[in-house]
Amino acid sequence: MCRLGRFFPILRSPRYGTDDDAREYHRSEPPGKIEISTTKPTNTQRDLSLAYSPGVAAPCRDIDEDPDRAFEYTAKGNMVGVVSNGSAVLGLGDIGAQASKPVMEGKGVLFKRFADIDVFDIELDEDDPDEIVRSVAAMEPTFGGINLEDIKAPECFEIEERLREKMDIPVFHDDQHGTAIISGAGLINAAEIVDKDLADLDIVFSGAGASAIASAKFYVSLGADPTNITMCDSSGIITEERAAAGDVNDYKAQFASEGDGGDLADAIEGADVFVGLSVGGIVSQEMVRSMADDPVIFAMANPDPEITYDDAKKARDDTVIMGTGRSDYPNQVNNVLGFPFLFRGALDVRATDINEEMKRAAAEALAELARQDVPDAVVKAYGDQPLQFGPEYVIPKPLDPRVLFEVAPSVAEAAMESGVARTDVDIDEYAEQLEARLGKSREMMRVVLNKARSAPKRVALAEGTDEKMIRAAYQMAEQGIADPVLLGDRDTIESTTAHLGLDFDPPVVDPDEDGKADEYADRLHELRKRKGVTRSEAAELIRRDTNFFGSVMVERDDADALLTGLTHHYPSALRPPLQVIGTAEDAEYVAGVYMLTFKNRVVFCADTTVNQAPDAEVLAEVTKHTAKLARRFNVEPRAAMLSYSNFGSVDNPGTRKPREAVDLLHDDPEVDFPVDGEMQADTAVVEDILEDTYDFSTLDGPANVLVFPNLEAGNIGYKLLQRLGGAEAIGPMLVGMDQPVHVMQRGDEVKDIVNLAGVAVVDAQDEDE
């Protein structure tokens, strides 16, 4: 079981640094890991009078009349109290309340980082369960939920039970239930992989503390047979005889076994599953060999598991599914996969409890997520190690951003269905809201992807043999965004699909097999014969270059859009569609546009990839194309022609060019959006400069379409905004083509391909209107 604040022993290893590194991390200014920040303006006297006296009286009176309005006027609905007395800090033991504070602050960091939940950490210098219950219950007006942490057993059971009865907000002891939920998700998937039924599994526990007892109870909730569970403590197998003699407490006695007892070696013989929540090094290879076929071993003692990953794997020749609490082995049972998302879902429906149905929903959602294709960014975050559903990957990774909008909605839905929710949410809308928390780009792309799903189109993927293209095609089909068609060698595509383990039978068009190859060669020859392309050369291009094949495919309406560029330099990927498909009827030029998203702002940057030295006519046309693109994202365009001059402050051929482009646009009756310039970049995006210094500007707000004077400026500008300004970039999106074509950058990730496919589908939908 590995949670933040649980890394102390591991910190001594070279991979994670030294104890002194950790001390410096915590003591550097400002000390600790958390702070309070304001969410409303506090810049003027009026702001302060609204934040405190006298304005604060109004919401106070409203809450006095209706306590539920606290969720409307205060941060209560997004606030969790992390409460501990420091009596059972994993790896450190009973270190007391004060010494546990770094752990509790760390728990707050994880709540915020993974689920955007605010936390107050509460360290109580108290061992008496009655006093802890009284103190925590008295704080109910402050919090939307309580996370109990590092309180020793058996007191932790009593404290949680009593607080759940007394309080009308969720109370959750993570040491118990977090491990249960995450390992439970792993158990669901492990049972599927080894083709065993949960009800038939013989399960052995080493350890009988809070997490072991909670895990055993949770496995029963998932479908395990309680009579098949054997629990061992330091004295051996917990038996009915020991329970009757008072040798174990009531919580352990729930899992007392019939029979004469024995030690861990006796218990593990013939077992299907071993669950270790005890101490390191107590399981031998011989004990592993005594287990049933294809055993599941969750050795979760930290920092050293009950048996190491390597020893467990080497002990047998059959399938051994091994999980630990460590991040340097596969299948880490990490509680951060649970508590942030459980509380997120519970808070957002104002749940009164986190019940068994909600915990099961979380485990099942995690299990399902582990079966899905893993985003490239997650793979990179874990050192490019293979992450594919199977014995080495039965539990998702904590840094997978999808956990938030997969698990929290499942929890919220279970809360509503089980009757503990005080407010209802539309689950689909709620999932989109959660995804938007991860960044503005996701919110913007959701607009386009939803449009794409309304009427999917055929998207030809020129580099169909590439692994990323195949994974992207799978996601397009799975999400209903597009009908992908992979171009390339059929055998290669099918073998790669099988290797990736994708449940996907993709449509493939192999130029060497396709009956339309001759027709396409004829068409390419017809289009390019006066550019020096012979019939035999056209046939060769169609056969060996899927960029030409895909371009003719789109031009002949056998596909609605084309994506390419993943393995080609941009100019060579763009050339075939330009030669075959060409520009739109109302266009002379194409341009590359990036959408950059910041926390509260979106800007479209053009041209970033195509026209090196555009004149005024090209700039004007690019501006019109980009404004049209912005509207596809439901953004009403305000365009600025950028320069190093503000409205004639410098006069030379370079500054006149964007100025002339503005005149052309102002004279164009089809232009129905504000556009102005030439202007400097800060003038374009800073509202105060526009309003105070250049109040004559036709822009009625900061520009969101930025048109650069040349390719060099555009490419430099968007990359600086992306890297130094923290913007997320989507693109390049090609505008001005006669039919939808998008040329990616080499090295784009799968999500970039899927996003551009969504844009291409919406382009194609517009073509149909």
GROMACS .gro file of C-alpha atoms in nm, residues 26-434:
model
  409
   26HIS     CA    1   0.984   2.062   0.308
   27ARG     CA    2   1.182   2.345   0.470
   28SER     CA    3   1.238   2.562   0.162
   29GLU     CA    4   1.041   2.889   0.174
   30PRO     CA    5   0.757   2.885   0.241
   31PRO     CA    6   0.784   2.585   0.479
   32GLY     CA    7   0.546   2.295   0.422
   33LYS     CA    8   0.350   2.204   0.111
   34ILE     CA    9   0.020   2.395   0.127
   35GLU     CA   10  -0.114   2.749   0.157
   36ILE     CA   11  -0.445   2.937   0.158
   37SER     CA   12  -0.528   3.140  -0.151
   38THR     CA   13  -0.826   3.358  -0.234
   39THR     CA   14  -1.070   3.278  -0.512
   40LYS     CA   15  -1.233   3.622  -0.543
   41PRO     CA   16  -1.083   3.968  -0.619
   42THR     CA   17  -0.942   4.155  -0.320
   43ASN     CA   18  -0.795   4.455  -0.501
   44THR     CA   19  -1.029   4.737  -0.402
   45GLN     CA   20  -1.213   4.865  -0.098
   46ARG     CA   21  -1.536   4.738  -0.253
   47ASP     CA   22  -1.384   4.389  -0.292
   48LEU     CA   23  -1.290   4.384   0.076
   49SER     CA   24  -1.631   4.509   0.186
   50LEU     CA   25  -1.793   4.226  -0.009
   51ALA     CA   26  -1.549   3.965   0.119
   52TYR     CA   27  -1.587   4.065   0.484
   53SER     CA   28  -1.772   4.344   0.663
   54PRO     CA   29  -2.037   4.458   0.591
   55GLY     CA   30  -2.118   4.252   0.278
   56VAL     CA   31  -2.057   3.910   0.435
   57ALA     CA   32  -2.365   3.955   0.656
   58ALA     CA   33  -2.604   3.884   0.367
   59PRO     CA   34  -2.488   3.526   0.294
   60CYS     CA   35  -2.463   3.462   0.669
   61ARG     CA   36  -2.831   3.551   0.712
   62ASP     CA   37  -2.928   3.332   0.416
   63ILE     CA   38  -2.740   3.033   0.558
   64ASP     CA   39  -2.901   3.089   0.897
   65GLU     CA   40  -3.241   3.054   0.726
   66ASP     CA   41  -3.135   2.761   0.505
   67PRO     CA   42  -2.819   2.570   0.608
   68ASP     CA   43  -2.791   2.407   0.263
   69ARG     CA   44  -2.700   2.748   0.121
   70ALA     CA   45  -2.358   2.701   0.281
   71PHE     CA   46  -2.280   2.492  -0.027
   72GLU     CA   47  -2.378   2.791  -0.244
   73TYR     CA   48  -2.195   3.066  -0.055
   74THR     CA   49  -1.889   2.894   0.095
   75ALA     CA   50  -1.614   2.648   0.007
   76LYS     CA   51  -1.771   2.377   0.224
   77GLY     CA   52  -1.878   2.170  -0.076
   78ASN     CA   53  -1.518   2.135  -0.197
   79MET     CA   54  -1.351   2.108   0.143
   80VAL     CA   55  -1.228   1.789   0.310
   81GLY     CA   56  -1.078   1.760   0.657
   82VAL     CA   57  -0.784   1.518   0.679
   83VAL     CA   58  -0.784   1.410   1.043
   84SER     CA   59  -0.519   1.208   1.229
   85ASN     CA   60  -0.365   1.157   1.570
   86GLY     CA   61  -0.047   1.012   1.420
   87SER     CA   62  -0.083   0.683   1.604
   88ALA     CA   63  -0.024   0.455   1.304
   89VAL     CA   64   0.181   0.628   1.034
   90LEU     CA   65   0.282   0.363   0.784
   91GLY     CA   66   0.654   0.293   0.806
   92LEU     CA   67   0.692   0.517   1.111
   93GLY     CA   68   0.439   0.388   1.364
   94ASP     CA   69   0.305   0.597   1.653
   95ILE     CA   70   0.487   0.926   1.601
   96GLY     CA   71   0.215   1.149   1.744
   97ALA     CA   72   0.003   1.428   1.605
   98GLN     CA   73   0.271   1.694   1.550
   99ALA     CA   74   0.513   1.465   1.367
  100SER     CA   75   0.234   1.342   1.141
  101LYS     CA   76   0.161   1.689   1.005
  102PRO     CA   77   0.390   1.658   0.696
  103VAL     CA   78   0.199   1.343   0.602
  104MET     CA   79  -0.139   1.511   0.637
  105GLU     CA   80  -0.023   1.814   0.438
  106GLY     CA   81   0.093   1.570   0.173
  107LYS     CA   82  -0.249   1.410   0.167
  108GLY     CA   83  -0.390   1.757   0.098
  109VAL     CA   84  -0.147   1.794  -0.193
  110LEU     CA   85  -0.282   1.476  -0.350
  111PHE     CA   86  -0.644   1.577  -0.301
  112LYS     CA   87  -0.573   1.904  -0.483
  113ARG     CA   88  -0.345   1.764  -0.752
  114PHE     CA   89  -0.566   1.476  -0.858
  115ALA     CA   90  -0.922   1.594  -0.789
  116ASP     CA   91  -0.903   1.972  -0.728
  117ILE     CA   92  -1.033   1.929  -0.372
  118ASP     CA   93  -0.925   2.172  -0.098
  119VAL     CA   94  -0.809   2.036   0.236
  120PHE     CA   95  -0.751   2.146   0.592
  121ASP     CA   96  -0.526   1.901   0.776
  122ILE     CA   97  -0.630   1.848   1.139
  123GLU     CA   98  -0.380   1.684   1.374
  124LEU     CA   99  -0.542   1.593   1.707
  125ASP     CA  100  -0.318   1.537   2.008
  126GLU     CA  101  -0.560   1.282   2.147
  127ASP     CA  102  -0.574   0.902   2.190
  128ASP     CA  103  -0.919   0.869   2.344
  129PRO     CA  104  -1.169   0.761   2.075
  130ASP     CA  105  -1.450   0.944   2.257
  131GLU     CA  106  -1.261   1.273   2.239
  132ILE     CA  107  -1.163   1.223   1.875
  133VAL     CA  108  -1.525   1.152   1.781
  134ARG     CA  109  -1.645   1.456   1.974
  135SER     CA  110  -1.383   1.687   1.819
  136VAL     CA  111  -1.436   1.574   1.460
  137ALA     CA  112  -1.814   1.575   1.483
  138ALA     CA  113  -1.804   1.932   1.612
  139MET     CA  114  -1.629   2.040   1.288
  140GLU     CA  115  -1.908   1.923   1.058
  141PRO     CA  116  -2.012   2.280   0.962
  142THR     CA  117  -1.665   2.336   0.815
  143PHE     CA  118  -1.631   2.041   0.583
  144GLY     CA  119  -1.803   1.858   0.300
  145GLY     CA  120  -1.628   1.534   0.402
  146ILE     CA  121  -1.382   1.384   0.651
  147ASN     CA  122  -1.082   1.167   0.559
  148LEU     CA  123  -0.949   0.977   0.864
  149GLU     CA  124  -0.584   0.892   0.839
  150ASP     CA  125  -0.317   0.697   1.029
  151ILE     CA  126  -0.522   0.610   1.338
  152LYS     CA  127  -0.427   0.274   1.488
  153ALA     CA  128  -0.649  -0.033   1.500
  154PRO     CA  129  -0.884  -0.129   1.653
  155GLU     CA  130  -0.970   0.230   1.756
  156CYS     CA  131  -0.991   0.336   1.390
  157PHE     CA  132  -1.287   0.102   1.331
  158GLU     CA  133  -1.483   0.241   1.624
  159ILE     CA  134  -1.404   0.603   1.539
  160GLU     CA  135  -1.513   0.567   1.176
  161GLU     CA  136  -1.832   0.378   1.266
  162ARG     CA  137  -1.938   0.632   1.526
  163LEU     CA  138  -1.860   0.933   1.309
  164ARG     CA  139  -2.054   0.785   1.016
  165GLU     CA  140  -2.353   0.752   1.247
  166LYS     CA  141  -2.322   1.102   1.395
  167MET     CA  142  -2.227   1.307   1.088
  168ASP     CA  143  -2.433   1.395   0.781
  169ILE     CA  144  -2.128   1.417   0.554
  170PRO     CA  145  -1.902   1.139   0.416
  171VAL     CA  146  -1.651   0.994   0.663
  172PHE     CA  147  -1.386   0.768   0.509
  173HIS     CA  148  -1.088   0.596   0.672
  174ASP     CA  149  -0.844   0.565   0.385
  175ASP     CA  150  -0.610   0.318   0.558
  176GLN     CA  151  -0.896   0.069   0.557
  177HIS     CA  152  -1.087   0.129   0.241
  178GLY     CA  153  -0.830   0.280   0.005
  179THR     CA  154  -0.621  -0.034  -0.011
  180ALA     CA  155  -0.936  -0.245  -0.036
  181ILE     CA  156  -1.070  -0.053  -0.336
  182ILE     CA  157  -0.745  -0.042  -0.535
  183SER     CA  158  -0.646  -0.402  -0.470
  184GLY     CA  159  -1.009  -0.500  -0.535
  185ALA     CA  160  -0.986  -0.344  -0.882
  186GLY     CA  161  -0.669  -0.544  -0.941
  187LEU     CA  162  -0.837  -0.861  -0.817
  188ILE     CA  163  -1.128  -0.816  -1.060
  189ASN     CA  164  -0.888  -0.795  -1.353
  190ALA     CA  165  -0.652  -1.065  -1.228
  191ALA     CA  166  -0.939  -1.311  -1.194
  192GLU     CA  167  -1.043  -1.235  -1.553
  193ILE     CA  168  -0.690  -1.286  -1.686
  194VAL     CA  169  -0.641  -1.624  -1.516
  195ASP     CA  170  -1.000  -1.722  -1.600
  196LYS     CA  171  -1.116  -1.783  -1.244
  197ASP     CA  172  -1.442  -1.680  -1.077
  198LEU     CA  173  -1.422  -1.448  -0.777
  199ALA     CA  174  -1.658  -1.674  -0.582
  200ASP     CA  175  -1.424  -1.970  -0.628
  201LEU     CA  176  -1.100  -1.799  -0.524
  202ASP     CA  177  -0.919  -1.925  -0.213
  203ILE     CA  178  -0.776  -1.605  -0.062
  204VAL     CA  179  -0.511  -1.585   0.211
  205PHE     CA  180  -0.434  -1.268   0.406
  206SER     CA  181  -0.107  -1.205   0.585
  207GLY     CA  182  -0.187  -0.931   0.834
  208ALA     CA  183  -0.507  -0.862   1.024
  209GLY     CA  184  -0.497  -0.486   1.073
  210ALA     CA  185  -0.733  -0.220   0.948
  211SER     CA  186  -0.645  -0.248   0.577
  212ALA     CA  187  -0.649  -0.631   0.577
  213ILE     CA  188  -0.988  -0.658   0.747
  214ALA     CA  189  -1.140  -0.388   0.526
  215SER     CA  190  -0.995  -0.553   0.214
  216ALA     CA  191  -1.134  -0.893   0.309
  217LYS     CA  192  -1.480  -0.744   0.367
  218PHE     CA  193  -1.460  -0.556   0.038
  219TYR     CA  194  -1.360  -0.866  -0.159
  220VAL     CA  195  -1.673  -1.033  -0.021
  221SER     CA  196  -1.870  -0.730  -0.143
  222LEU     CA  197  -1.719  -0.785  -0.489
  223GLY     CA  198  -1.825  -1.150  -0.492
  224ALA     CA  199  -1.566  -1.351  -0.299
  225ASP     CA  200  -1.693  -1.629  -0.071
  226PRO     CA  201  -1.613  -1.544   0.295
  227THR     CA  202  -1.566  -1.914   0.371
  228ASN     CA  203  -1.277  -1.916   0.121
  229ILE     CA  204  -1.088  -1.640   0.305
  230THR     CA  205  -0.812  -1.734   0.549
  231MET     CA  206  -0.659  -1.457   0.760
  232CYS     CA  207  -0.328  -1.480   0.944
  233ASP     CA  208  -0.181  -1.251   1.207
  234SER     CA  209   0.156  -1.272   1.377
  235SER     CA  210   0.037  -1.577   1.574
  236GLY     CA  211  -0.075  -1.773   1.268
  237ILE     CA  212  -0.413  -1.855   1.117
  238ILE     CA  213  -0.704  -1.687   1.295
  239THR     CA  214  -0.934  -1.971   1.393
  240GLU     CA  215  -1.269  -2.003   1.561
  241GLU     CA  216  -1.089  -2.164   1.854
  242ARG     CA  217  -0.866  -1.857   1.897
  243ALA     CA  218  -1.168  -1.629   1.865
  244ALA     CA  219  -1.361  -1.824   2.131
  245ALA     CA  220  -1.062  -1.803   2.363
  246GLY     CA  221  -1.053  -1.423   2.325
  247ASP     CA  222  -0.714  -1.435   2.154
  248VAL     CA  223  -0.831  -1.196   1.879
  249ASN     CA  224  -1.051  -0.887   1.878
  250ASP     CA  225  -1.402  -0.883   1.737
  251TYR     CA  226  -1.287  -0.735   1.407
  252LYS     CA  227  -1.039  -1.016   1.340
  253ALA     CA  228  -1.291  -1.275   1.460
  254GLN     CA  229  -1.513  -1.197   1.160
  255PHE     CA  230  -1.268  -1.399   0.949
  256ALA     CA  231  -1.196  -1.685   1.188
  257SER     CA  232  -1.153  -2.016   1.007
  258GLU     CA  233  -1.262  -2.363   1.104
  259GLY     CA  234  -0.996  -2.621   1.169
  260ASP     CA  235  -0.683  -2.659   1.375
  261GLY     CA  236  -0.501  -2.356   1.248
  262GLY     CA  237  -0.135  -2.341   1.149
  263ASP     CA  238   0.109  -2.084   1.018
  264LEU     CA  239   0.121  -1.877   0.698
  265ALA     CA  240   0.291  -2.157   0.504
  266ASP     CA  241   0.001  -2.387   0.589
  267ALA     CA  242  -0.253  -2.125   0.488
  268ILE     CA  243  -0.096  -2.038   0.155
  269GLU     CA  244  -0.074  -2.394   0.025
  270GLY     CA  245  -0.324  -2.435  -0.259
  271ALA     CA  246  -0.440  -2.070  -0.239
  272ASP     CA  247  -0.536  -1.879  -0.553
  273VAL     CA  248  -0.467  -1.535  -0.405
  274PHE     CA  249  -0.219  -1.406  -0.147
  275VAL     CA  250  -0.281  -1.062   0.003
  276GLY     CA  251   0.009  -0.928   0.208
  277LEU     CA  252  -0.047  -0.640   0.446
  278SER     CA  253   0.206  -0.731   0.709
  279VAL     CA  254   0.588  -0.725   0.700
  280GLY     CA  255   0.850  -0.779   0.435
  281GLY     CA  256   1.028  -1.102   0.350
  282ILE     CA  257   0.794  -1.353   0.515
  283VAL     CA  258   0.691  -1.538   0.196
  284SER     CA  259   0.940  -1.776   0.036
  285GLN     CA  260   0.960  -1.902  -0.320
  286GLU     CA  261   0.867  -2.247  -0.189
  287MET     CA  262   0.545  -2.101  -0.047
  288VAL     CA  263   0.466  -1.945  -0.385
  289ARG     CA  264   0.527  -2.280  -0.556
  290SER     CA  265   0.274  -2.438  -0.319
  291MET     CA  266  -0.005  -2.209  -0.442
  292ALA     CA  267  -0.268  -2.304  -0.701
  293ASP     CA  268  -0.215  -2.262  -1.075
  294ASP     CA  269  -0.172  -1.906  -1.204
  295PRO     CA  270  -0.161  -1.743  -0.860
  296VAL     CA  271  -0.234  -1.380  -0.778
  297ILE     CA  272   0.006  -1.224  -0.528
  298PHE     CA  273  -0.053  -0.878  -0.383
  299ALA     CA  274   0.249  -0.830  -0.153
  300MET     CA  275   0.183  -0.480  -0.025
  301ALA     CA  276   0.408  -0.438   0.278
  302ASN     CA  277   0.621  -0.124   0.245
  303PRO     CA  278   0.899  -0.055   0.173
  304ASP     CA  279   0.980  -0.423   0.138
  305PRO     CA  280   0.702  -0.656   0.018
  306GLU     CA  281   0.634  -0.995   0.172
  307ILE     CA  282   0.813  -1.139  -0.133
  308THR     CA  283   0.988  -0.943  -0.403
  309TYR     CA  284   0.850  -0.917  -0.753
  310ASP     CA  285   1.149  -1.097  -0.902
  311ASP     CA  286   1.142  -1.384  -0.651
  312ALA     CA  287   0.770  -1.441  -0.700
  313LYS     CA  288   0.804  -1.444  -1.079
  314LYS     CA  289   1.102  -1.680  -1.074
  315ALA     CA  290   0.930  -1.925  -0.839
  316ARG     CA  291   0.696  -2.058  -1.109
  317ASP     CA  292   0.666  -2.112  -1.482
  318ASP     CA  293   0.294  -2.034  -1.513
  319THR     CA  294   0.125  -1.694  -1.496
  320VAL     CA  295   0.201  -1.508  -1.172
  321ILE     CA  296   0.015  -1.181  -1.136
  322MET     CA  297   0.217  -0.978  -0.891
  323GLY     CA  298   0.124  -0.646  -0.728
  324THR     CA  299   0.308  -0.448  -0.461
  325GLY     CA  300   0.295  -0.111  -0.294
  326ARG     CA  301   0.603   0.008  -0.480
  327SER     CA  302   0.619   0.223  -0.790
  328ASP     CA  303   0.929   0.047  -0.927
  329TYR     CA  304   0.734  -0.273  -0.992
  330PRO     CA  305   0.425  -0.333  -1.209
  331ASN     CA  306   0.076  -0.319  -1.057
  332GLN     CA  307   0.135  -0.070  -0.778
  333VAL     CA  308  -0.152  -0.068  -0.529
  334ASN     CA  309  -0.155   0.307  -0.475
  335ASN     CA  310  -0.430   0.463  -0.265
  336VAL     CA  311  -0.412   0.788  -0.462
  337LEU     CA  312  -0.616   0.604  -0.727
  338GLY     CA  313  -0.903   0.600  -0.481
  339PHE     CA  314  -0.963   0.866  -0.218
  340PRO     CA  315  -0.943   1.183  -0.436
  341PHE     CA  316  -1.198   1.050  -0.682
  342LEU     CA  317  -1.427   0.894  -0.422
  343PHE     CA  318  -1.451   1.229  -0.246
  344ARG     CA  319  -1.485   1.417  -0.576
  345GLY     CA  320  -1.790   1.213  -0.672
  346ALA     CA  321  -1.933   1.222  -0.319
  347LEU     CA  322  -1.889   1.599  -0.280
  348ASP     CA  323  -2.041   1.682  -0.615
  349VAL     CA  324  -2.371   1.511  -0.531
  350ARG     CA  325  -2.351   1.626  -0.165
  351ALA     CA  326  -2.351   1.267  -0.044
  352THR     CA  327  -2.417   1.195   0.322
  353ASP     CA  328  -2.192   0.888   0.318
  354ILE     CA  329  -1.940   0.690   0.117
  355ASN     CA  330  -2.114   0.355   0.116
  356GLU     CA  331  -2.035   0.009  -0.016
  357GLU     CA  332  -2.206   0.076  -0.350
  358MET     CA  333  -1.984   0.379  -0.409
  359LYS     CA  334  -1.668   0.187  -0.320
  360ARG     CA  335  -1.763  -0.098  -0.553
  361ALA     CA  336  -1.834   0.152  -0.830
  362ALA     CA  337  -1.487   0.299  -0.786
  363ALA     CA  338  -1.317  -0.041  -0.801
  364GLU     CA  339  -1.513  -0.148  -1.107
  365ALA     CA  340  -1.438   0.179  -1.287
  366LEU     CA  341  -1.067   0.140  -1.213
  367ALA     CA  342  -1.074  -0.219  -1.336
  368GLU     CA  343  -1.243  -0.112  -1.659
  369LEU     CA  344  -0.995   0.173  -1.712
  370ALA     CA  345  -0.701  -0.069  -1.692
  371ARG     CA  346  -0.845  -0.254  -1.993
  372GLN     CA  347  -0.840   0.056  -2.213
  373ASP     CA  348  -0.559   0.185  -2.433
  374VAL     CA  349  -0.317   0.395  -2.228
  375PRO     CA  350  -0.242   0.756  -2.339
  376ASP     CA  351   0.110   0.827  -2.462
  377ALA     CA  352   0.162   1.092  -2.195
  378VAL     CA  353   0.105   0.832  -1.923
  379VAL     CA  354   0.346   0.588  -2.087
  380LYS     CA  355   0.612   0.861  -2.105
  381ALA     CA  356   0.556   0.955  -1.740
  382TYR     CA  357   0.648   0.600  -1.643
  383GLY     CA  358   0.964   0.573  -1.849
  384ASP     CA  359   0.808   0.438  -2.169
  385GLN     CA  360   0.749   0.098  -2.008
  386PRO     CA  361   0.482  -0.109  -2.183
  387LEU     CA  362   0.139  -0.044  -2.031
  388GLN     CA  363  -0.110  -0.289  -2.179
  389PHE     CA  364  -0.383  -0.487  -2.008
  390GLY     CA  365  -0.244  -0.818  -1.891
  391PRO     CA  366  -0.057  -0.975  -1.597
  392GLU     CA  367   0.182  -0.678  -1.576
  393TYR     CA  368  -0.094  -0.418  -1.593
  394VAL     CA  369  -0.412  -0.488  -1.396
  395ILE     CA  370  -0.428  -0.153  -1.216
  396PRO     CA  371  -0.421   0.193  -1.386
  397LYS     CA  372  -0.142   0.437  -1.314
  398PRO     CA  373  -0.210   0.732  -1.079
  399LEU     CA  374  -0.090   0.986  -1.337
  400ASP     CA  375  -0.351   0.873  -1.589
  401PRO     CA  376  -0.576   1.182  -1.614
  402ARG     CA  377  -0.874   0.970  -1.717
  403VAL     CA  378  -0.911   0.835  -1.362
  404LEU     CA  379  -1.083   1.160  -1.260
  405PHE     CA  380  -1.359   1.154  -1.520
  406GLU     CA  381  -1.400   0.775  -1.518
  407VAL     CA  382  -1.409   0.703  -1.144
  408ALA     CA  383  -1.576   1.013  -0.996
  409PRO     CA  384  -1.887   0.988  -1.221
  410SER     CA  385  -1.922   0.619  -1.133
  411VAL     CA  386  -1.907   0.709  -0.764
  412ALA     CA  387  -2.159   0.992  -0.807
  413GLU     CA  388  -2.395   0.766  -0.999
  414ALA     CA  389  -2.373   0.497  -0.730
  415ALA     CA  390  -2.444   0.761  -0.463
  416MET     CA  391  -2.757   0.871  -0.646
  417GLU     CA  392  -2.878   0.517  -0.708
  418SER     CA  393  -2.817   0.409  -0.347
  419GLY     CA  394  -3.001   0.708  -0.202
  420VAL     CA  395  -2.720   0.893  -0.020
  421ALA     CA  396  -2.698   1.184  -0.269
  422ARG     CA  397  -2.871   1.508  -0.177
  423THR     CA  398  -2.851   1.646  -0.529
  424ASP     CA  399  -2.859   1.482  -0.872
  425VAL     CA  400  -2.629   1.541  -1.168
  426ASP     CA  401  -2.648   1.440  -1.533
  427ILE     CA  402  -2.365   1.185  -1.547
  428ASP     CA  403  -2.259   1.261  -1.906
  429GLU     CA  404  -2.249   1.635  -1.843
  430TYR     CA  405  -2.075   1.578  -1.511
  431ALA     CA  406  -1.801   1.371  -1.678
  432GLU     CA  407  -1.741   1.654  -1.925
  433GLN     CA  408  -1.724   1.908  -1.641
  434LEU     CA  409  -1.463   1.694  -1.466
   0.00000   0.00000   0.00000
